[in-house]
């Protein structure tokens, strides 16, 4: 069986259509979505309607959570005052555009999904806002997979795809504390685990404007990172036409993230 895993569509209907066509060509048997259907992009309703019409199992993303609960639910940090201002503008625009039934649908989405030995989350098993970066130390990365109770953990949120294999091996932990008589040494075998970040359909940050997602062959345990070209210029034009910050179109066209990082490197996000 082959599954497709998509994430971080961010109101980009053109990108979603292109990815769904590619999934059809790959003959995937089932699609999972890791959330962030809305935010930044110009067509949040069309994206949600498409996901709902196809009955795709979907986790709630941090942007979806923001729209349901308000900005105070966000634990993310912006790298500069300008980036924070633009993020708030995007939230306000999206919040004003959302139909009540769309908000109600987003509120029904679960934090995680399970299928056999696979777990699907937006950020991490602990939080929709935690970034599972490929540079995370191995022990913490393994703890995240263990806490999901899975062998393969699919995530998004960073918008940069990667596959990380945590090789099987023996682990030893020494535990000490006032309630423990002497140091306690624990030893156990950790089976092979994987973290698969599927990237972003609607707002890629890997240096190109192409949408990314993952095909996973369950039987062969084979991960294929897919990169799909689409008419990103149509989305860029819609971003500007609908009054969203033009910088969103600029960075979408380049597949970049922190275009504003340098304006205030000491900024501390107030959210």
PDB file of C-alpha atoms in Angstrom:
ATOM      1  CA  UNK A   1       0.000   0.000   0.000  1.00  0.00           C
ATOM      2  CA  UNK A   2       1.172   3.511  -0.799  1.00  0.00           C
ATOM      3  CA  UNK A   3       0.111   6.566   1.178  1.00  0.00           C
ATOM      4  CA  UNK A   4       0.595  10.255   0.394  1.00  0.00           C
ATOM      5  CA  UNK A   5       1.248  12.730   3.223  1.00  0.00           C
ATOM      6  CA  UNK A   6       0.734  16.459   2.682  1.00  0.00           C
ATOM      7  CA  UNK A   7       1.053  19.448   5.021  1.00  0.00           C
ATOM      8  CA  UNK A   8       1.097  23.243   5.326  1.00  0.00           C
ATOM      9  CA  UNK A   9      -1.153  24.145   2.381  1.00  0.00           C
ATOM     10  CA  UNK A  10      -1.727  27.680   3.695  1.00  0.00           C
ATOM     11  CA  UNK A  11      -4.600  28.689   1.441  1.00  0.00           C
ATOM     12  CA  UNK A  12      -2.683  27.937  -1.741  1.00  0.00           C
ATOM     13  CA  UNK A  13      -5.336  26.310  -3.915  1.00  0.00           C
ATOM     14  CA  UNK A  14      -3.196  26.152  -7.075  1.00  0.00           C
ATOM     15  CA  UNK A  15      -0.476  24.218  -5.254  1.00  0.00           C
ATOM     16  CA  UNK A  16      -2.986  21.834  -3.664  1.00  0.00           C
ATOM     17  CA  UNK A  17      -4.556  21.033  -7.045  1.00  0.00           C
ATOM     18  CA  UNK A  18      -1.154  20.307  -8.565  1.00  0.00           C
ATOM     19  CA  UNK A  19      -0.164  18.030  -5.678  1.00  0.00           C
ATOM     20  CA  UNK A  20      -3.450  16.120  -5.800  1.00  0.00           C
ATOM     21  CA  UNK A  21      -2.921  15.517  -9.529  1.00  0.00           C
ATOM     22  CA  UNK A  22       0.580  14.234  -8.829  1.00  0.00           C
ATOM     23  CA  UNK A  23      -0.750  11.952  -6.079  1.00  0.00           C
ATOM     24  CA  UNK A  24      -3.207  10.494  -8.598  1.00  0.00           C
ATOM     25  CA  UNK A  25      -0.319   9.781 -10.972  1.00  0.00           C
ATOM     26  CA  UNK A  26       1.618   8.071  -8.170  1.00  0.00           C
ATOM     27  CA  UNK A  27      -1.438   5.886  -7.504  1.00  0.00           C
ATOM     28  CA  UNK A  28      -1.443   6.405  -3.754  1.00  0.00           C
ATOM     29  CA  UNK A  29      -4.118   4.447  -1.912  1.00  0.00           C
ATOM     30  CA  UNK A  30      -4.752   7.004   0.840  1.00  0.00           C
ATOM     31  CA  UNK A  31      -3.885  10.621   1.700  1.00  0.00           C
ATOM     32  CA  UNK A  32      -3.116  12.068   5.138  1.00  0.00           C
ATOM     33  CA  UNK A  33      -2.866  15.809   5.834  1.00  0.00           C
ATOM     34  CA  UNK A  34      -0.838  17.342   8.685  1.00  0.00           C
ATOM     35  CA  UNK A  35      -2.729  20.623   8.937  1.00  0.00           C
ATOM     36  CA  UNK A  36      -2.188  24.337   8.411  1.00  0.00           C
ATOM     37  CA  UNK A  37      -4.888  24.476   5.769  1.00  0.00           C
ATOM     38  CA  UNK A  38      -5.160  28.253   6.204  1.00  0.00           C
ATOM     39  CA  UNK A  39      -2.912  31.241   6.853  1.00  0.00           C
ATOM     40  CA  UNK A  40      -0.674  33.356   4.576  1.00  0.00           C
ATOM     41  CA  UNK A  41      -2.420  32.270   1.340  1.00  0.00           C
ATOM     42  CA  UNK A  42      -5.327  33.845  -0.549  1.00  0.00           C
ATOM     43  CA  UNK A  43      -7.807  30.938  -0.790  1.00  0.00           C
ATOM     44  CA  UNK A  44      -8.398  29.380   2.658  1.00  0.00           C
ATOM     45  CA  UNK A  45     -12.018  28.376   1.963  1.00  0.00           C
ATOM     46  CA  UNK A  46     -11.270  26.648  -1.330  1.00  0.00           C
ATOM     47  CA  UNK A  47      -8.501  24.624   0.326  1.00  0.00           C
ATOM     48  CA  UNK A  48     -10.679  23.544   3.258  1.00  0.00           C
ATOM     49  CA  UNK A  49     -13.547  22.645   0.937  1.00  0.00           C
ATOM     50  CA  UNK A  50     -11.257  20.488  -1.205  1.00  0.00           C
ATOM     51  CA  UNK A  51      -9.840  18.641   1.820  1.00  0.00           C
ATOM     52  CA  UNK A  52     -13.338  18.072   3.182  1.00  0.00           C
ATOM     53  CA  UNK A  53     -14.790  16.968  -0.159  1.00  0.00           C
ATOM     54  CA  UNK A  54     -12.089  14.309  -0.491  1.00  0.00           C
ATOM     55  CA  UNK A  55     -12.585  13.235   3.144  1.00  0.00           C
ATOM     56  CA  UNK A  56      -8.822  13.360   3.792  1.00  0.00           C
ATOM     57  CA  UNK A  57      -7.868  12.504   7.414  1.00  0.00           C
ATOM     58  CA  UNK A  58      -6.325  15.749   8.727  1.00  0.00           C
ATOM     59  CA  UNK A  59      -4.537  16.946  11.894  1.00  0.00           C
ATOM     60  CA  UNK A  60      -4.969  20.463  13.202  1.00  0.00           C
ATOM     61  CA  UNK A  61      -2.062  22.809  12.442  1.00  0.00           C
ATOM     62  CA  UNK A  62      -0.899  25.821  14.455  1.00  0.00           C
ATOM     63  CA  UNK A  63      -2.507  28.263  12.009  1.00  0.00           C
ATOM     64  CA  UNK A  64      -5.776  26.301  12.102  1.00  0.00           C
ATOM     65  CA  UNK A  65      -5.580  26.394  15.891  1.00  0.00           C
ATOM     66  CA  UNK A  66      -5.017  30.162  15.824  1.00  0.00           C
ATOM     67  CA  UNK A  67      -8.160  30.667  13.753  1.00  0.00           C
ATOM     68  CA  UNK A  68     -10.193  28.500  16.121  1.00  0.00           C
ATOM     69  CA  UNK A  69      -8.844  29.800  19.438  1.00  0.00           C
ATOM     70  CA  UNK A  70      -7.330  33.205  18.640  1.00  0.00           C
ATOM     71  CA  UNK A  71      -3.755  34.385  18.456  1.00  0.00           C
ATOM     72  CA  UNK A  72      -3.052  33.643  22.107  1.00  0.00           C
ATOM     73  CA  UNK A  73      -2.921  29.942  21.300  1.00  0.00           C
ATOM     74  CA  UNK A  74       0.241  30.481  19.257  1.00  0.00           C
ATOM     75  CA  UNK A  75       3.572  29.602  20.845  1.00  0.00           C
ATOM     76  CA  UNK A  76       5.585  30.454  17.744  1.00  0.00           C
ATOM     77  CA  UNK A  77       8.064  33.308  17.668  1.00  0.00           C
ATOM     78  CA  UNK A  78       8.700  35.721  14.835  1.00  0.00           C
ATOM     79  CA  UNK A  79      12.294  36.676  14.072  1.00  0.00           C
ATOM     80  CA  UNK A  80      11.632  40.416  13.887  1.00  0.00           C
ATOM     81  CA  UNK A  81       9.067  43.109  14.719  1.00  0.00           C
ATOM     82  CA  UNK A  82       8.279  43.482  11.021  1.00  0.00           C
ATOM     83  CA  UNK A  83       7.721  39.738  10.603  1.00  0.00           C
ATOM     84  CA  UNK A  84       5.463  39.721  13.673  1.00  0.00           C
ATOM     85  CA  UNK A  85       3.443  42.660  12.305  1.00  0.00           C
ATOM     86  CA  UNK A  86       2.955  40.924   8.959  1.00  0.00           C
ATOM     87  CA  UNK A  87       2.008  37.673  10.669  1.00  0.00           C
ATOM     88  CA  UNK A  88      -0.679  39.463  12.657  1.00  0.00           C
ATOM     89  CA  UNK A  89      -1.993  41.112   9.480  1.00  0.00           C
ATOM     90  CA  UNK A  90      -2.225  37.705   7.817  1.00  0.00           C
ATOM     91  CA  UNK A  91      -4.047  36.274  10.839  1.00  0.00           C
ATOM     92  CA  UNK A  92      -6.494  39.208  10.901  1.00  0.00           C
ATOM     93  CA  UNK A  93      -7.164  38.884   7.156  1.00  0.00           C
ATOM     94  CA  UNK A  94      -7.711  35.116   7.382  1.00  0.00           C
ATOM     95  CA  UNK A  95      -9.835  35.430  10.513  1.00  0.00           C
ATOM     96  CA  UNK A  96     -12.110  37.954   8.758  1.00  0.00           C
ATOM     97  CA  UNK A  97     -12.411  35.792   5.648  1.00  0.00           C
ATOM     98  CA  UNK A  98     -13.260  32.498   7.327  1.00  0.00           C
ATOM     99  CA  UNK A  99     -16.854  31.251   7.075  1.00  0.00           C
ATOM    100  CA  UNK A 100     -18.403  29.948  10.327  1.00  0.00           C
ATOM    101  CA  UNK A 101     -18.650  26.401   8.952  1.00  0.00           C
ATOM    102  CA  UNK A 102     -14.956  26.464   8.029  1.00  0.00           C
ATOM    103  CA  UNK A 103     -14.034  27.527  11.566  1.00  0.00           C
ATOM    104  CA  UNK A 104     -16.270  24.785  12.968  1.00  0.00           C
ATOM    105  CA  UNK A 105     -14.591  22.190  10.758  1.00  0.00           C
ATOM    106  CA  UNK A 106     -11.100  23.301  11.841  1.00  0.00           C
ATOM    107  CA  UNK A 107     -12.209  22.969  15.475  1.00  0.00           C
ATOM    108  CA  UNK A 108     -13.009  19.284  14.939  1.00  0.00           C
ATOM    109  CA  UNK A 109      -9.505  18.347  13.749  1.00  0.00           C
ATOM    110  CA  UNK A 110      -7.468  16.103  16.102  1.00  0.00           C
ATOM    111  CA  UNK A 111      -3.929  16.811  17.301  1.00  0.00           C
ATOM    112  CA  UNK A 112      -2.638  13.535  15.849  1.00  0.00           C
ATOM    113  CA  UNK A 113      -3.649  10.586  13.696  1.00  0.00           C
ATOM    114  CA  UNK A 114      -2.565   6.933  13.856  1.00  0.00           C
ATOM    115  CA  UNK A 115      -2.458   4.170  11.240  1.00  0.00           C
ATOM    116  CA  UNK A 116      -0.730   0.885  12.117  1.00  0.00           C
ATOM    117  CA  UNK A 117       2.849   1.775  13.187  1.00  0.00           C
ATOM    118  CA  UNK A 118       2.640   5.326  11.821  1.00  0.00           C
ATOM    119  CA  UNK A 119       1.773   8.558  13.623  1.00  0.00           C
ATOM    120  CA  UNK A 120       0.874  11.848  11.941  1.00  0.00           C
ATOM    121  CA  UNK A 121       1.280  15.252  13.644  1.00  0.00           C
ATOM    122  CA  UNK A 122       1.697  18.853  12.536  1.00  0.00           C
ATOM    123  CA  UNK A 123       4.655  19.923  14.705  1.00  0.00           C
ATOM    124  CA  UNK A 124       5.535  17.196  17.195  1.00  0.00           C
ATOM    125  CA  UNK A 125       3.685  14.746  19.467  1.00  0.00           C
ATOM    126  CA  UNK A 126       4.091  17.348  22.247  1.00  0.00           C
ATOM    127  CA  UNK A 127       2.944  20.517  20.477  1.00  0.00           C
ATOM    128  CA  UNK A 128       1.689  21.838  17.151  1.00  0.00           C
ATOM    129  CA  UNK A 129       4.232  24.618  17.560  1.00  0.00           C
ATOM    130  CA  UNK A 130       7.375  22.571  18.161  1.00  0.00           C
ATOM    131  CA  UNK A 131       9.779  22.377  15.213  1.00  0.00           C
ATOM    132  CA  UNK A 132      11.316  18.933  14.726  1.00  0.00           C
ATOM    133  CA  UNK A 133      14.455  20.155  12.985  1.00  0.00           C
ATOM    134  CA  UNK A 134      16.914  17.673  11.450  1.00  0.00           C
ATOM    135  CA  UNK A 135      19.572  19.122  13.786  1.00  0.00           C
ATOM    136  CA  UNK A 136      17.694  18.105  16.956  1.00  0.00           C
ATOM    137  CA  UNK A 137      19.909  15.882  19.135  1.00  0.00           C
ATOM    138  CA  UNK A 138      19.311  12.171  18.583  1.00  0.00           C
ATOM    139  CA  UNK A 139      18.102  11.422  22.106  1.00  0.00           C
ATOM    140  CA  UNK A 140      15.395  14.115  21.945  1.00  0.00           C
ATOM    141  CA  UNK A 141      14.410  13.049  18.441  1.00  0.00           C
ATOM    142  CA  UNK A 142      14.078   9.439  19.581  1.00  0.00           C
ATOM    143  CA  UNK A 143      12.024  10.536  22.590  1.00  0.00           C
ATOM    144  CA  UNK A 144       9.570  12.312  20.271  1.00  0.00           C
ATOM    145  CA  UNK A 145       9.056   9.151  18.203  1.00  0.00           C
ATOM    146  CA  UNK A 146       8.768   6.973  21.323  1.00  0.00           C
ATOM    147  CA  UNK A 147       6.200   9.331  22.833  1.00  0.00           C
ATOM    148  CA  UNK A 148       4.097   8.890  19.686  1.00  0.00           C
ATOM    149  CA  UNK A 149       4.185   5.116  20.160  1.00  0.00           C
ATOM    150  CA  UNK A 150       5.070   4.671  16.492  1.00  0.00           C
ATOM    151  CA  UNK A 151       7.908   3.497  14.282  1.00  0.00           C
ATOM    152  CA  UNK A 152       7.421   6.230  11.684  1.00  0.00           C
ATOM    153  CA  UNK A 153       6.535   9.778  12.742  1.00  0.00           C
ATOM    154  CA  UNK A 154       5.299  12.092   9.986  1.00  0.00           C
ATOM    155  CA  UNK A 155       5.433  15.833  10.668  1.00  0.00           C
ATOM    156  CA  UNK A 156       5.395  19.191   8.889  1.00  0.00           C
ATOM    157  CA  UNK A 157       5.534  22.759  10.290  1.00  0.00           C
ATOM    158  CA  UNK A 158       9.121  23.589   9.239  1.00  0.00           C
ATOM    159  CA  UNK A 159       8.198  23.694   5.511  1.00  0.00           C
ATOM    160  CA  UNK A 160      11.495  21.963   4.696  1.00  0.00           C
ATOM    161  CA  UNK A 161      11.270  18.224   3.871  1.00  0.00           C
ATOM    162  CA  UNK A 162      13.704  15.641   5.218  1.00  0.00           C
ATOM    163  CA  UNK A 163      13.949  11.993   6.265  1.00  0.00           C
ATOM    164  CA  UNK A 164      15.798  11.100   9.455  1.00  0.00           C
ATOM    165  CA  UNK A 165      16.533   7.498  10.354  1.00  0.00           C
ATOM    166  CA  UNK A 166      17.344   6.700  13.975  1.00  0.00           C
ATOM    167  CA  UNK A 167      19.234   3.437  13.711  1.00  0.00           C
ATOM    168  CA  UNK A 168      18.443   0.523  15.952  1.00  0.00           C
ATOM    169  CA  UNK A 169      20.834   0.130  18.849  1.00  0.00           C
ATOM    170  CA  UNK A 170      21.365  -0.367  22.555  1.00  0.00           C
ATOM    171  CA  UNK A 171      20.678   2.602  24.814  1.00  0.00           C
ATOM    172  CA  UNK A 172      21.815   3.038  28.411  1.00  0.00           C
ATOM    173  CA  UNK A 173      20.371   5.597  30.825  1.00  0.00           C
ATOM    174  CA  UNK A 174      21.605   6.342  34.359  1.00  0.00           C
ATOM    175  CA  UNK A 175      18.899   7.692  36.703  1.00  0.00           C
ATOM    176  CA  UNK A 176      19.672   9.291  40.059  1.00  0.00           C
ATOM    177  CA  UNK A 177      17.674  11.307  42.598  1.00  0.00           C
ATOM    178  CA  UNK A 178      16.755  11.626  46.266  1.00  0.00           C
ATOM    179  CA  UNK A 179      14.027   8.993  45.992  1.00  0.00           C
ATOM    180  CA  UNK A 180      16.321   6.483  44.259  1.00  0.00           C
ATOM    181  CA  UNK A 181      18.634   4.313  46.301  1.00  0.00           C
ATOM    182  CA  UNK A 182      21.947   4.705  44.505  1.00  0.00           C
ATOM    183  CA  UNK A 183      22.200   5.326  40.777  1.00  0.00           C
ATOM    184  CA  UNK A 184      19.930   3.193  38.653  1.00  0.00           C
ATOM    185  CA  UNK A 185      21.216   2.022  35.275  1.00  0.00           C
ATOM    186  CA  UNK A 186      18.653   1.197  32.619  1.00  0.00           C
ATOM    187  CA  UNK A 187      19.510  -0.539  29.383  1.00  0.00           C
ATOM    188  CA  UNK A 188      17.184  -1.246  26.484  1.00  0.00           C
ATOM    189  CA  UNK A 189      17.209  -1.853  22.778  1.00  0.00           C
ATOM    190  CA  UNK A 190      15.794   0.910  20.594  1.00  0.00           C
ATOM    191  CA  UNK A 191      14.393  -0.415  17.317  1.00  0.00           C
ATOM    192  CA  UNK A 192      14.824   1.548  14.118  1.00  0.00           C
ATOM    193  CA  UNK A 193      12.658   4.666  14.008  1.00  0.00           C
ATOM    194  CA  UNK A 194      12.055   7.341  11.412  1.00  0.00           C
ATOM    195  CA  UNK A 195      11.028  10.977  11.358  1.00  0.00           C
ATOM    196  CA  UNK A 196       9.675  12.116   7.991  1.00  0.00           C
ATOM    197  CA  UNK A 197       9.076  15.816   7.482  1.00  0.00           C
ATOM    198  CA  UNK A 198       6.878  16.185   4.401  1.00  0.00           C
ATOM    199  CA  UNK A 199       7.641  19.864   3.726  1.00  0.00           C
ATOM    200  CA  UNK A 200       4.942  22.255   2.540  1.00  0.00           C
ATOM    201  CA  UNK A 201       2.402  22.212  -0.268  1.00  0.00           C
ATOM    202  CA  UNK A 202       1.579  25.909  -0.203  1.00  0.00           C
ATOM    203  CA  UNK A 203       4.536  27.784   1.247  1.00  0.00           C
ATOM    204  CA  UNK A 204       7.790  25.915   0.581  1.00  0.00           C
ATOM    205  CA  UNK A 205      10.984  27.066   2.282  1.00  0.00           C
ATOM    206  CA  UNK A 206      13.558  24.824   0.663  1.00  0.00           C
ATOM    207  CA  UNK A 207      14.791  27.421  -1.821  1.00  0.00           C
ATOM    208  CA  UNK A 208      12.390  26.766  -4.699  1.00  0.00           C
ATOM    209  CA  UNK A 209       8.707  27.655  -5.244  1.00  0.00           C
ATOM    210  CA  UNK A 210       7.674  24.046  -5.949  1.00  0.00           C
ATOM    211  CA  UNK A 211       5.213  22.269  -3.658  1.00  0.00           C
ATOM    212  CA  UNK A 212       6.555  19.299  -1.678  1.00  0.00           C
ATOM    213  CA  UNK A 213       4.954  16.239  -0.119  1.00  0.00           C
ATOM    214  CA  UNK A 214       5.790  12.555   0.570  1.00  0.00           C
ATOM    215  CA  UNK A 215       4.818   9.184  -0.862  1.00  0.00           C
ATOM    216  CA  UNK A 216       5.395   6.305   1.589  1.00  0.00           C
ATOM    217  CA  UNK A 217       5.329   2.676   0.462  1.00  0.00           C
ATOM    218  CA  UNK A 218       4.153   0.935   3.613  1.00  0.00           C
ATOM    219  CA  UNK A 219       5.168  -2.567   2.506  1.00  0.00           C
ATOM    220  CA  UNK A 220       8.656  -1.625   1.263  1.00  0.00           C
ATOM    221  CA  UNK A 221       9.068   1.071   3.993  1.00  0.00           C
ATOM    222  CA  UNK A 222      10.303   3.395   1.256  1.00  0.00           C
ATOM    223  CA  UNK A 223      10.013   7.183   1.507  1.00  0.00           C
ATOM    224  CA  UNK A 224       9.874   9.307  -1.661  1.00  0.00           C
ATOM    225  CA  UNK A 225      10.056  13.093  -1.346  1.00  0.00           C
ATOM    226  CA  UNK A 226       8.013  14.615  -4.158  1.00  0.00           C
ATOM    227  CA  UNK A 227       8.518  18.130  -5.547  1.00  0.00           C
ATOM    228  CA  UNK A 228       5.774  19.457  -7.826  1.00  0.00           C
ATOM    229  CA  UNK A 229       5.863  22.472 -10.123  1.00  0.00           C
ATOM    230  CA  UNK A 230       2.707  24.565 -10.367  1.00  0.00           C
ATOM    231  CA  UNK A 231       1.571  28.050 -11.386  1.00  0.00           C
ATOM    232  CA  UNK A 232       2.890  29.814  -8.280  1.00  0.00           C
ATOM    233  CA  UNK A 233       2.689  33.161 -10.063  1.00  0.00           C
ATOM    234  CA  UNK A 234      -1.126  32.880 -10.028  1.00  0.00           C
ATOM    235  CA  UNK A 235      -1.020  32.490  -6.239  1.00  0.00           C
ATOM    236  CA  UNK A 236       1.437  35.404  -5.927  1.00  0.00           C
ATOM    237  CA  UNK A 237      -0.915  37.618  -7.971  1.00  0.00           C
ATOM    238  CA  UNK A 238      -3.885  36.595  -5.794  1.00  0.00           C
ATOM    239  CA  UNK A 239      -1.930  37.399  -2.602  1.00  0.00           C
ATOM    240  CA  UNK A 240      -1.372  40.957  -3.808  1.00  0.00           C
ATOM    241  CA  UNK A 241      -4.857  41.350  -5.287  1.00  0.00           C
ATOM    242  CA  UNK A 242      -6.507  40.373  -1.984  1.00  0.00           C
ATOM    243  CA  UNK A 243      -4.463  42.825   0.048  1.00  0.00           C
ATOM    244  CA  UNK A 244      -2.164  40.429   1.886  1.00  0.00           C
ATOM    245  CA  UNK A 245       1.404  41.676   2.552  1.00  0.00           C
ATOM    246  CA  UNK A 246       3.309  41.561  -0.788  1.00  0.00           C
ATOM    247  CA  UNK A 247       6.300  40.012   0.987  1.00  0.00           C
ATOM    248  CA  UNK A 248       4.292  36.768   1.129  1.00  0.00           C
ATOM    249  CA  UNK A 249       4.267  36.683  -2.688  1.00  0.00           C
ATOM    250  CA  UNK A 250       7.983  37.567  -2.801  1.00  0.00           C
ATOM    251  CA  UNK A 251       9.038  34.719  -0.550  1.00  0.00           C
ATOM    252  CA  UNK A 252       6.588  32.214  -2.138  1.00  0.00           C
ATOM    253  CA  UNK A 253       8.173  32.879  -5.521  1.00  0.00           C
ATOM    254  CA  UNK A 254      11.605  32.087  -4.046  1.00  0.00           C
ATOM    255  CA  UNK A 255      10.762  29.342  -1.578  1.00  0.00           C
ATOM    256  CA  UNK A 256      12.299  31.347   1.235  1.00  0.00           C
ATOM    257  CA  UNK A 257      11.320  31.955   4.838  1.00  0.00           C
ATOM    258  CA  UNK A 258      12.724  34.816   6.839  1.00  0.00           C
ATOM    259  CA  UNK A 259      13.035  37.619   4.343  1.00  0.00           C
ATOM    260  CA  UNK A 260      12.721  40.073   7.242  1.00  0.00           C
ATOM    261  CA  UNK A 261      15.182  38.380   9.598  1.00  0.00           C
ATOM    262  CA  UNK A 262      17.832  41.062   9.358  1.00  0.00           C
ATOM    263  CA  UNK A 263      15.694  44.095  10.267  1.00  0.00           C
ATOM    264  CA  UNK A 264      15.887  43.482  14.022  1.00  0.00           C
ATOM    265  CA  UNK A 265      17.911  40.443  15.104  1.00  0.00           C
ATOM    266  CA  UNK A 266      17.299  41.209  18.799  1.00  0.00           C
ATOM    267  CA  UNK A 267      13.506  41.174  18.480  1.00  0.00           C
ATOM    268  CA  UNK A 268      11.578  39.096  21.040  1.00  0.00           C
ATOM    269  CA  UNK A 269       8.118  37.982  19.917  1.00  0.00           C
ATOM    270  CA  UNK A 270       5.367  39.175  22.284  1.00  0.00           C
ATOM    271  CA  UNK A 271       2.886  36.472  21.357  1.00  0.00           C
TER     272      UNK A 271
END
